[in-house]
Coordinates of C-alpha atoms in Angstrom, one line a residue:
X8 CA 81.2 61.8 86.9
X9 CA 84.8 60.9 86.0
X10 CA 85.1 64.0 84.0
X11 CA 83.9 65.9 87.0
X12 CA 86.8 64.6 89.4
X13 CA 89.3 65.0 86.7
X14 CA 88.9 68.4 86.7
X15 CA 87.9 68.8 90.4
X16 CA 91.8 67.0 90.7
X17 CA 93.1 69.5 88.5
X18 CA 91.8 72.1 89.8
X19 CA 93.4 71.2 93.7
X20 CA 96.5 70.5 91.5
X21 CA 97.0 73.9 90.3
X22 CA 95.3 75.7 93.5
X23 CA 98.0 73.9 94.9
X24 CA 100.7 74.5 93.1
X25 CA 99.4 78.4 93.1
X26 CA 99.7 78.2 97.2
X27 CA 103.0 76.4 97.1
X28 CA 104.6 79.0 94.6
X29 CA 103.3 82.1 97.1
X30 CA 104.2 80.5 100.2
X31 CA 107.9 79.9 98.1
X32 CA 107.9 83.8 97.7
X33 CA 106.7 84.7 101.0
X34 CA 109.2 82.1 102.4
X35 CA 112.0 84.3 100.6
X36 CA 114.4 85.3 104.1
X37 CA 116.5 88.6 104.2
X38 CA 118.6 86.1 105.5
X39 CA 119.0 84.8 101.8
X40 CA 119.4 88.2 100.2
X41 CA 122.3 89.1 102.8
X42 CA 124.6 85.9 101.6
X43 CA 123.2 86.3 98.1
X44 CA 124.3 89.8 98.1
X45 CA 127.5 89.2 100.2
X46 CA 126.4 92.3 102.2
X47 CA 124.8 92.5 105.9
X48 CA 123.4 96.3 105.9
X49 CA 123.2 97.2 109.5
X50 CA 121.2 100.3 110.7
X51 CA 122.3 102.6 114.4
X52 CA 122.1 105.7 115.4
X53 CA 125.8 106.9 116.5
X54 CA 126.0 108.9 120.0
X55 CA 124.9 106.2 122.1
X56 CA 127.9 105.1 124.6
X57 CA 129.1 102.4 124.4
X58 CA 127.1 100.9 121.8
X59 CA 127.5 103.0 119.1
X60 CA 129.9 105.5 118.3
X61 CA 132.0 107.7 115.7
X62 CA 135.8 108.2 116.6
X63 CA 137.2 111.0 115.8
X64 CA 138.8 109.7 112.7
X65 CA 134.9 108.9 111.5
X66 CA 135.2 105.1 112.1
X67 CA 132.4 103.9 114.1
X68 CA 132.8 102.0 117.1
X69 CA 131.0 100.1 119.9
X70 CA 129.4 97.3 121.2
X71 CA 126.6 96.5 118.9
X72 CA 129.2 97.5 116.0
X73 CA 131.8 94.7 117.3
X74 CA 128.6 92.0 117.6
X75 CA 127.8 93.1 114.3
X76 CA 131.3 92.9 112.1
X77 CA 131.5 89.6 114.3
X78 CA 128.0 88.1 112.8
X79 CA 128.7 89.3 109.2
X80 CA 132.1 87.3 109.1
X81 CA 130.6 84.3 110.8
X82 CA 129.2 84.0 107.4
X83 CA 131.4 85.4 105.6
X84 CA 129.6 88.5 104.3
X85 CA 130.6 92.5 104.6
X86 CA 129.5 94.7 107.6
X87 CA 127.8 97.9 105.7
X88 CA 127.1 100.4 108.7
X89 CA 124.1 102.1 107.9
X90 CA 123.8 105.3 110.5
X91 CA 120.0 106.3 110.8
X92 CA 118.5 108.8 112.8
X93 CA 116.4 107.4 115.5
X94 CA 112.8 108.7 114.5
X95 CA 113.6 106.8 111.0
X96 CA 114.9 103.6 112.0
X97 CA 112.1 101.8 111.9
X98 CA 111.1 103.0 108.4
X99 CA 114.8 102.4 107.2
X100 CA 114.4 98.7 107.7
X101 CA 110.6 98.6 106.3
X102 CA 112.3 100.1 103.4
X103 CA 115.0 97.8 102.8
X104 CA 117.9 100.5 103.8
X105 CA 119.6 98.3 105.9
X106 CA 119.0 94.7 106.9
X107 CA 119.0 94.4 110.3
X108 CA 118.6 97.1 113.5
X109 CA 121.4 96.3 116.0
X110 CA 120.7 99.5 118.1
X111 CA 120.5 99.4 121.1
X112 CA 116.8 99.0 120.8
X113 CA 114.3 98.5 123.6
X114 CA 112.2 95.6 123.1
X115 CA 108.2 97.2 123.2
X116 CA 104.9 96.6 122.5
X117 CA 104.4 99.2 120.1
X118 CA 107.7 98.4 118.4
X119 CA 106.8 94.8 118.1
X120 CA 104.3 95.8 115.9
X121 CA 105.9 96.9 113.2
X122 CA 109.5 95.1 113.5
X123 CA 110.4 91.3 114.7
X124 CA 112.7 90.8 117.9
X125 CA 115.2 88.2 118.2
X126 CA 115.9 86.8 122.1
X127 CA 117.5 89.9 123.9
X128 CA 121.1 90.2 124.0
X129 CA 121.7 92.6 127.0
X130 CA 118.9 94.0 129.3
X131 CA 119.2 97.3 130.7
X132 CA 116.8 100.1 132.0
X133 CA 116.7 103.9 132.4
X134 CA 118.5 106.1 135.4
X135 CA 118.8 109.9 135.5
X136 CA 121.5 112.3 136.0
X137 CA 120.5 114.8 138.1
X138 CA 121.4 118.4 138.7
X139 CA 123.7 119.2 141.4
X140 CA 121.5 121.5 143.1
X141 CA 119.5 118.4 144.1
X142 CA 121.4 116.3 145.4
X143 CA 119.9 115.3 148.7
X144 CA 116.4 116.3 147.7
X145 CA 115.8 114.4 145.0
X146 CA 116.6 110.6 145.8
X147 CA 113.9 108.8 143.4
X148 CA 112.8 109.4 140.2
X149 CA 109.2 109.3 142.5
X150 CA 110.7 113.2 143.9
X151 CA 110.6 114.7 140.3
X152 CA 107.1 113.6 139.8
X153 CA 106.4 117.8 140.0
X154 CA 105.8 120.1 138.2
X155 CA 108.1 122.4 139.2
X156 CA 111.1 120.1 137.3
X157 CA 111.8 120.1 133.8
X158 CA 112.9 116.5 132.3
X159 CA 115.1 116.2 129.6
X160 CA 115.8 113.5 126.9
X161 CA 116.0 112.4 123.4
X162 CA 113.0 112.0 120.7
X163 CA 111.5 108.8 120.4
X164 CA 113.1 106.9 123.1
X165 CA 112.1 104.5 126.0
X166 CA 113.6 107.6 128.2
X167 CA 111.0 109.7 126.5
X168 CA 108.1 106.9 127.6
X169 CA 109.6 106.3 130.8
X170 CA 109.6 110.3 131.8
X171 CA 105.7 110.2 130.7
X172 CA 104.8 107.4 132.5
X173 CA 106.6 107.5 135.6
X174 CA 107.1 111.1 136.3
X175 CA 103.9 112.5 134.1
X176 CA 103.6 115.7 136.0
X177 CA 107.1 117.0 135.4
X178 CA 107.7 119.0 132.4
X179 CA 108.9 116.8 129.7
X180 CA 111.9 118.5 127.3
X181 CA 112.9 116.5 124.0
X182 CA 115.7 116.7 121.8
X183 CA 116.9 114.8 118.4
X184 CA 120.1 113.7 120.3
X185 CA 121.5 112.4 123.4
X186 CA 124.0 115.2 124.1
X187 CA 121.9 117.7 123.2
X188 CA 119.3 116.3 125.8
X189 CA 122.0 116.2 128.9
X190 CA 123.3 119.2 128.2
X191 CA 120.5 120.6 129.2
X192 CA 121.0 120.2 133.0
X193 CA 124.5 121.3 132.9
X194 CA 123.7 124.5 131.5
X195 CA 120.5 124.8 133.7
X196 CA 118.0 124.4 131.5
X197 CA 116.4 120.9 133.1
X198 CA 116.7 119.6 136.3
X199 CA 117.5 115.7 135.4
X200 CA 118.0 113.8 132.3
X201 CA 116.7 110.3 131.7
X202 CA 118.4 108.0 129.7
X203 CA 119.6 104.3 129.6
X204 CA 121.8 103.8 132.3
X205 CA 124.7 102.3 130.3
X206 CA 124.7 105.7 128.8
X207 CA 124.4 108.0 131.5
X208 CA 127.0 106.2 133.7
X209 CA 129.6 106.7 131.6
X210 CA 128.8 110.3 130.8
X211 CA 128.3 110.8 134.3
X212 CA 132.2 109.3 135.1
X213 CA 133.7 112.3 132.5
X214 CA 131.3 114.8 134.1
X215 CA 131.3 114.4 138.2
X216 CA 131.5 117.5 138.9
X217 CA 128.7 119.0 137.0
X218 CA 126.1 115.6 137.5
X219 CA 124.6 113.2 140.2
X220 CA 123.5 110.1 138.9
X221 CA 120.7 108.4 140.4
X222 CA 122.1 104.8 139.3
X223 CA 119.4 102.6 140.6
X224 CA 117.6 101.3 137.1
X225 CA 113.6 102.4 138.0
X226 CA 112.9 100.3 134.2
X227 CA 113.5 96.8 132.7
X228 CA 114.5 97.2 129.2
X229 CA 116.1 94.2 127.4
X230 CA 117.5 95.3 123.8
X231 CA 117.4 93.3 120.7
X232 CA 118.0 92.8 117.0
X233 CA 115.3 93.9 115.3
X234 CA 114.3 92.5 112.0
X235 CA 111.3 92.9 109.3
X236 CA 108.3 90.4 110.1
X237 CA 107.4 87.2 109.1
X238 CA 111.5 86.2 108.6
X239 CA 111.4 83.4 110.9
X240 CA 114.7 82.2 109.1
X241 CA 116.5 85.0 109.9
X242 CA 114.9 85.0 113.5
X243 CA 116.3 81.1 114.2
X244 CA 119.6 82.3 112.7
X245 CA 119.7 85.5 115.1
X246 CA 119.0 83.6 118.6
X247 CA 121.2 80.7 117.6
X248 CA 123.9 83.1 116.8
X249 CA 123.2 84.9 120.1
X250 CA 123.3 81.5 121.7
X251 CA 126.7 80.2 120.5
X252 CA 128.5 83.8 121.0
X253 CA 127.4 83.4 124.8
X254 CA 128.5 79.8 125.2
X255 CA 131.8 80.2 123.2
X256 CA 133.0 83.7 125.0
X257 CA 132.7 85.8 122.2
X258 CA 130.4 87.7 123.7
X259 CA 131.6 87.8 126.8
X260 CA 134.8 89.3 125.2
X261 CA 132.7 92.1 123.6
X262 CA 130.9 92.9 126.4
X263 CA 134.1 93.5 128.9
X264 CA 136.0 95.8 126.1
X265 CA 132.8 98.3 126.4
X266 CA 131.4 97.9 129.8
X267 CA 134.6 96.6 131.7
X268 CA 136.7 99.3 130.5
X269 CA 137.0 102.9 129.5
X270 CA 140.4 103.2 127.4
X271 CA 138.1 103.8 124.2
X272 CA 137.0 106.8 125.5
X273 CA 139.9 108.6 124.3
X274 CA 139.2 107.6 120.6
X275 CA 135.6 109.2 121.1
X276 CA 135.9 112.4 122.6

């Protein structure tokens, strides 16, 4: 009998110490690996005003580039900008390409399955930019719901789902880029263009003359950082971050630079 709880004790011993040595493993943060390393690999997709940018010098700018050069020195480690085309974002990160999605990403449900979000940092929603041979018949997004308009916007984006689901009977036009996408109704190709409204109010303030925006937001969208799952040490670190940058007045800081002002413009165009 004793010999029989001696090894029944070993056994939990080492079953034990077999759980405790995978859970040490699986406990392993890219929070760690990003000090370790002494590099926070950031992945974006630059062409999305104001958040992220290239200058015409090459540098990229924006708001989600200043919030992330500002979390890679509050500890202390290098910003690597990692610029990803949108359809490959996702995959980027699952593949360890970068370490962190600051993007301008759109918290979903179908996103959330594959990728972790930290608390929203800034909630938008999507607006359209309509063709000046409309104005004053098309007031909603509800009066495109026809067939007889063509929609335009960008591959893989909650513009792309918010076209489908709110104005299904339109024909739907989708391009790899933003710009690509509203150029469309300028040339007469498509009769609107629906994007995040962030983004189509300041194109629409260089291009008056040639665009109506339809500025009431007919989405909720709140953006987020988007990390790999089961990382809930780099998840506490991300809200807490977000938390002390908001009470402190970085943020604040950040935020009126891209969205107060326009004087960057000059670098980008």
């Amino acid at each position: 009998m004793k010999k029989f709880i001696k090894t029944a004790v070993a056994g939990v011993v080492l079953a034990g110490s077999t759980l405790l040595s995978a859970q040490s493993f699986a406990a392993e943060s890219t929070l760690e690996h990003i000090i370790s390393s002494g590099e926070m690999k950031v992945c974006f997709d630059a062409g999305y005003m104001p958040f992220e940018m290239k200058t015409k010098d090459g540098r990229f700018v924006g708001f989600d580039i200043d919030l992330s050069k500002h979390m890679a020195r509050s500890i202390g480690v290098k910003y690597v900008p990692v610029n990803t085309a949108w359809d490959g974002i996702i995959p980027a990160l699952q593949t360890d390409k970068c370490d962190i999605i600051i993007a301008g990403m759109t918290v979903t449900p179908e996103r959330n399955l594959k990728v972790n979000f930290a608390d929203p940092y800034i909630v938008i929603g999507q607006s359209i930019l309509l063709s000046p041979k409309l104005e004053g018949k098309v007031k909603t997004y509800k009066d495109l719901n026809n067939s007889k308009y063509t929609i335009a916007t960008k591959l893989g984006t909650t513009g792309a789902e918010a076209a489908k689901n709110y104005i299904p009977r339109a024909k739907l036009s989708l391009f790899d880029t933003e710009v690509d996408a509203v150029l469309q109704v300028t040339n007469g190709k498509a009769d609107a263009f629906v994007y995040d409204f962030p983004y189509n109010a300041i194109y629409n303030s260089q291009h008056k003359d040639q665009l109506k925006h339809l500025d009431k937001p007919f989405t909720y969208e709140p953006l987020a950082f988007a990390i790999k799952q089961d990382d809930p040490n780099f998840l506490n670190f991300l809200n807490n971050y977000l938390r002390q940058i908001k009470g402190d007045g970085t943020y604040q800081r950040i935020y009126n630079k891209w969205f107060e002002s326009d004087s960057w413009l000059k670098q980008v165009q």
